[in-house]
Amino acid sequence: ANAATGANIARKLASQWPVPEWRAPWKLYRVISGHQGWVRSVAVDPSNEWFVTGSADRTIKVWDLASGSLKLTLTGHIEQVTGLCVSPRHPYMFSCGLDKKVKCWDLEYNKVIRNYHGHLSGVYSIAMHPTLDILMTGGRDSACRVWDMRTKKQVFCLSGHENTVGSILTQDENPQLITGSYDGTVRLWDLAKGKTVETLTYHKKGVRAMVMHKKEFAFVSASADNIKKFSCHGDFMHNMLTQQKAIVNTLAMNDDDVLVSGGDNGSLYFWDYKSGHCFQKQKALVQPGSLEAECGIYASSFDITGSRLITCEADKTIKMWKEDATATPESHPILPFEPPKNIRQGIGAC
């Protein structure tokens, strides 16, 4: 009797599963080269005029978003630049790197004006609070450090993770801080107390990438086993319906609910956020002269409008993607959709 009921529930769930709408496929329209090493990080300017990339060649380059031309090269880090964020409220940009340094750049003078000292090892992730003047950085010392942007003081050293803090999300509402770590856990923090509210242990492998939904109170986290959707209260919603079978280094989402994940093997998957269906799989070719093995995606970001996608790759290039305007549902059908077969995989699976 129990089995029969379970099957009925599963059948109902599958029939109620949202069917993905048709989406135009994304196509590569520009390849930018200029860095001398792996391109590890990217951030888009809030006015949508330029974007910055950080690289293993220790430089930060500023590019024009419309034309893809190089505007400026900033030097100052002495190791790979692994994280960047541009402030929407100040003329500042923040960068972090494997040299343990966290820097604040004044974009009016193009100079470093502040350094935040405290990390004991390489810094892998950086995020800025949307309304408060505080900065969060996470690194190989397994801690997420919260800095007062102006005074350079460390407000909190949030410890609890057992491995590198690979990704940080921040928002106005509680939990104001969410961290993902290579120990496979995601932690939700009470920023006022500096304590963990909840630890999510659903992932089996390290969490290298997370992205917040702009409208829903939810976020997506990715590891090599699965890409999972959670509410910001810490409730597990469901897995994406296919597995990427790669170490997922980066996630990006636009206002149109297109979720993009980039893997260590160069695979770029486009997902329909609502249904969890993968509607397009891409694998960009490496730049001529690069090894086939240098086909990895380290960072990605949509521009402010969400109509352009920027990916940073191991073949030292930056690739830009846009929707194919000429595509129709007949000429470019999306990949076949199958609702989850059983309740374990679809809803409660870890």
XYZ file of C-alpha atoms in Angstrom:
350
model
C 0.000 0.000 0.000
C 2.827 2.368 0.913
C 4.596 1.731 -2.385
C 1.392 2.417 -4.300
C 0.868 5.699 -2.454
C 4.492 6.705 -3.088
C 4.086 6.002 -6.799
C 0.892 8.049 -6.909
C 2.598 10.986 -5.210
C 5.523 10.743 -7.621
C 3.186 10.610 -10.617
C 1.333 13.687 -9.412
C 4.579 15.528 -8.830
C 5.798 14.756 -12.316
C 2.541 15.923 -13.846
C 2.602 19.159 -11.829
C 6.249 19.855 -12.633
C 6.493 23.179 -14.524
C 7.129 22.638 -18.230
C 9.987 24.852 -19.461
C 9.075 27.538 -21.972
C 11.021 27.733 -25.237
C 14.118 29.888 -24.998
C 16.341 31.171 -27.780
C 19.773 29.509 -27.807
C 22.799 31.599 -26.859
C 25.626 32.000 -29.349
C 29.226 33.144 -29.122
C 29.709 36.511 -30.794
C 33.044 37.803 -29.519
C 36.346 36.416 -28.233
C 38.612 38.909 -26.454
C 42.260 38.113 -25.855
C 44.744 40.251 -23.962
C 45.495 38.477 -20.689
C 48.698 36.440 -20.395
C 47.222 33.880 -18.013
C 43.991 32.137 -17.035
C 41.160 34.626 -16.637
C 39.854 33.963 -13.129
C 37.271 36.635 -12.280
C 34.884 39.173 -13.792
C 32.641 42.027 -12.623
C 30.379 44.370 -14.606
C 30.142 48.081 -13.922
C 26.675 49.082 -12.575
C 26.289 51.683 -15.377
C 26.791 48.836 -17.910
C 29.528 50.677 -19.838
C 32.572 48.537 -18.982
C 33.594 45.363 -17.200
C 36.722 44.200 -15.384
C 38.549 40.872 -15.447
C 41.209 39.533 -13.101
C 43.753 37.018 -14.261
C 46.535 34.627 -13.325
C 48.901 37.109 -15.009
C 48.360 39.228 -11.830
C 46.674 42.099 -13.688
C 43.158 43.523 -13.684
C 41.963 44.728 -17.088
C 39.094 47.118 -17.776
C 37.244 46.500 -21.061
C 34.594 48.432 -22.960
C 31.396 46.368 -22.856
C 30.037 47.472 -26.234
C 33.176 47.165 -28.356
C 35.297 44.736 -26.289
C 38.323 47.045 -26.519
C 40.841 47.354 -23.682
C 40.525 50.599 -21.713
C 43.008 50.096 -18.867
C 45.336 47.605 -17.174
C 45.758 47.788 -13.388
C 48.738 46.187 -11.642
C 49.230 45.738 -7.922
C 48.554 42.105 -7.065
C 51.525 39.743 -6.909
C 49.498 36.566 -7.463
C 46.373 35.443 -9.346
C 43.396 37.804 -9.047
C 40.545 35.503 -7.996
C 37.713 37.896 -7.180
C 36.386 41.307 -8.219
C 33.382 43.456 -7.367
C 32.456 46.987 -8.404
C 30.553 49.175 -5.954
C 27.229 50.613 -7.165
C 27.395 53.329 -4.470
C 31.023 54.494 -4.510
C 33.629 55.020 -7.237
C 35.370 51.915 -5.852
C 36.318 48.480 -7.049
C 37.445 45.656 -4.758
C 39.778 42.842 -5.704
C 41.215 39.802 -3.964
C 43.911 37.330 -4.935
C 46.031 34.357 -3.992
C 48.600 36.806 -2.535
C 46.303 37.032 0.584
C 45.563 40.640 -0.330
C 42.201 42.386 -0.521
C 42.438 45.780 -2.223
C 40.146 48.759 -2.689
C 40.726 50.695 -5.926
C 39.603 54.280 -6.448
C 38.310 54.324 -10.030
C 38.667 58.098 -10.313
C 42.431 57.851 -9.790
C 42.878 54.170 -10.810
C 44.967 53.585 -7.700
C 44.798 51.306 -4.669
C 43.608 53.386 -1.720
C 43.044 50.672 0.903
C 44.356 47.227 1.752
C 42.494 44.860 4.068
C 44.988 42.689 5.963
C 44.069 39.516 7.821
C 43.735 36.505 5.533
C 46.260 33.777 6.305
C 46.207 32.291 2.823
C 44.860 32.886 -0.689
C 41.521 34.719 -0.992
C 39.053 33.003 -3.341
C 35.792 34.935 -3.107
C 34.597 38.465 -2.486
C 31.195 40.139 -2.083
C 29.908 43.534 -1.092
C 26.841 44.179 1.054
C 24.109 45.873 -1.035
C 23.343 48.635 1.501
C 25.923 48.599 4.317
C 29.517 49.671 3.776
C 30.965 46.263 4.529
C 32.930 43.808 2.447
C 33.069 40.004 2.787
C 35.979 37.860 1.635
C 36.494 34.109 1.888
C 39.596 32.063 1.329
C 41.775 29.062 1.860
C 42.019 29.754 5.605
C 38.404 28.416 5.811
C 37.152 31.724 7.191
C 34.844 34.378 5.822
C 36.088 37.752 6.969
C 33.798 40.764 7.223
C 35.528 44.135 6.788
C 34.502 47.702 7.529
C 35.097 49.221 4.114
C 36.103 52.655 5.369
C 38.230 51.940 8.447
C 39.793 48.702 7.033
C 39.008 46.977 10.348
C 37.939 43.332 10.456
C 34.423 43.299 11.939
C 34.076 39.498 12.091
C 36.104 36.444 11.295
C 33.332 33.928 10.595
C 34.747 30.481 11.241
C 32.994 27.139 10.998
C 33.822 25.876 7.525
C 36.409 23.115 7.378
C 37.819 23.983 3.963
C 38.243 26.874 1.513
C 35.337 29.331 1.347
C 34.748 29.327 -2.413
C 31.653 31.501 -2.826
C 29.816 34.250 -0.953
C 26.321 35.695 -1.407
C 24.981 38.743 0.386
C 21.579 40.474 0.560
C 19.569 42.999 2.593
C 17.282 40.524 4.296
C 18.317 37.908 6.845
C 20.296 35.753 6.251
C 22.404 38.663 5.009
C 25.329 36.359 4.294
C 25.501 32.895 2.693
C 28.822 31.091 2.209
C 29.639 27.972 0.202
C 32.751 25.954 0.919
C 34.907 23.198 -0.537
C 33.917 21.128 2.534
C 30.564 20.578 0.752
C 28.467 22.731 3.103
C 26.560 25.968 2.646
C 26.197 28.165 5.727
C 23.590 30.847 6.401
C 24.865 33.528 8.814
C 23.331 35.999 11.238
C 25.478 39.017 10.387
C 24.584 40.970 13.546
C 25.752 38.168 15.864
C 28.454 36.785 13.582
C 27.094 33.249 14.033
C 25.835 30.453 11.804
C 22.035 30.223 11.627
C 21.965 27.054 9.556
C 24.349 24.636 7.866
C 23.133 22.937 4.671
C 24.837 19.580 4.085
C 23.027 18.484 0.914
C 26.063 18.650 -1.387
C 28.500 15.751 -1.504
C 31.317 17.758 -3.089
C 32.746 21.247 -2.610
C 30.528 24.231 -3.387
C 32.505 26.517 -5.688
C 29.670 28.651 -7.050
C 26.389 30.153 -5.869
C 24.000 32.730 -7.269
C 21.078 34.612 -5.732
C 17.721 34.945 -7.479
C 16.864 38.611 -8.071
C 13.130 38.380 -7.247
C 12.505 35.100 -5.418
C 13.822 34.641 -1.883
C 16.013 31.797 -3.139
C 19.507 30.893 -4.286
C 21.232 28.214 -6.344
C 24.435 26.420 -5.359
C 26.628 24.212 -7.524
C 29.103 21.444 -6.903
C 30.434 18.545 -8.946
C 27.539 16.279 -7.899
C 24.552 18.535 -8.606
C 23.206 22.036 -8.943
C 20.661 22.615 -6.172
C 17.992 25.201 -5.511
C 17.335 26.417 -1.940
C 15.084 28.983 -0.347
C 17.006 31.608 1.639
C 15.494 30.134 4.815
C 17.596 27.041 4.129
C 14.855 24.799 2.706
C 16.014 22.477 -0.081
C 13.732 22.870 -3.108
C 15.075 20.554 -5.822
C 18.039 19.551 -7.958
C 18.475 20.649 -11.539
C 17.136 17.855 -13.735
C 20.456 16.844 -15.340
C 23.992 16.591 -14.068
C 26.797 18.563 -15.665
C 29.415 15.929 -14.737
C 32.114 18.547 -14.239
C 33.508 20.696 -11.456
C 31.219 23.733 -11.678
C 33.309 26.862 -11.111
C 30.751 29.530 -11.797
C 27.040 30.340 -11.885
C 25.263 33.390 -13.312
C 21.588 34.283 -13.620
C 19.732 37.071 -15.400
C 16.300 38.634 -14.767
C 14.780 36.373 -17.420
C 15.438 33.293 -15.219
C 18.222 31.954 -17.444
C 20.789 30.234 -15.251
C 24.254 29.514 -16.648
C 26.838 27.151 -15.177
C 30.438 26.898 -16.348
C 32.546 23.800 -15.779
C 36.220 22.965 -15.429
C 36.023 20.938 -18.657
C 34.829 23.944 -20.673
C 31.155 22.948 -20.669
C 28.629 25.776 -20.494
C 25.081 24.722 -19.575
C 22.046 27.002 -19.902
C 19.150 26.184 -17.545
C 15.550 27.232 -17.189
C 15.567 28.274 -13.495
C 11.889 27.540 -12.791
C 11.760 23.938 -14.030
C 15.449 23.070 -13.573
C 15.634 21.927 -17.206
C 18.872 22.307 -19.189
C 17.795 23.857 -22.502
C 21.228 24.253 -24.107
C 24.678 22.692 -23.763
C 27.690 24.485 -25.196
C 31.398 23.862 -25.307
C 33.470 26.700 -26.703
C 36.529 25.901 -28.790
C 39.888 26.805 -27.301
C 41.828 29.698 -28.752
C 44.157 28.560 -31.577
C 47.541 27.688 -30.106
C 46.065 26.570 -26.767
C 45.959 22.999 -25.559
C 42.635 21.157 -25.688
C 42.988 20.742 -21.918
C 42.864 24.530 -21.490
C 39.145 24.405 -22.037
C 37.853 25.518 -18.639
C 35.497 28.257 -17.492
C 36.483 30.021 -14.262
C 34.035 32.903 -14.013
C 30.955 34.272 -15.723
C 28.613 37.207 -15.411
C 25.651 38.681 -17.213
C 25.737 42.387 -17.983
C 23.226 44.614 -16.165
C 20.542 44.144 -18.851
C 20.977 40.347 -18.822
C 21.229 40.239 -22.621
C 24.995 39.585 -22.777
C 26.961 36.865 -21.048
C 30.697 37.167 -20.323
C 32.736 34.011 -19.595
C 36.354 33.911 -18.429
C 38.351 30.928 -19.589
C 41.533 28.916 -19.105
C 42.706 29.563 -22.669
C 43.377 33.204 -21.546
C 40.357 34.562 -23.423
C 37.138 36.293 -22.462
C 34.148 35.112 -24.481
C 30.913 37.041 -24.951
C 27.564 35.407 -25.719
C 24.124 36.671 -26.710
C 20.761 35.162 -27.600
C 20.320 34.179 -31.230
C 17.713 36.714 -32.417
C 16.916 34.731 -35.577
C 16.064 31.486 -33.742
C 12.501 30.169 -33.610
C 11.015 27.197 -31.695
C 10.924 25.293 -35.012
C 14.496 26.025 -36.112
C 16.087 25.626 -32.646
C 13.987 23.357 -30.403
C 15.250 23.156 -26.821
C 16.710 19.918 -25.471
C 13.992 17.331 -24.681
C 12.348 17.835 -21.288
C 11.612 14.984 -18.898
C 10.022 15.665 -15.510
C 11.760 13.856 -12.624
C 10.873 10.154 -12.529
C 10.710 9.518 -8.804
C 10.291 11.511 -5.650
C 13.846 10.900 -4.421
C 15.556 12.435 -7.420
C 13.050 15.181 -8.043
C 12.348 16.669 -4.650
C 14.212 15.338 -1.662
C 17.411 13.990 -3.148
C 20.747 15.024 -1.808
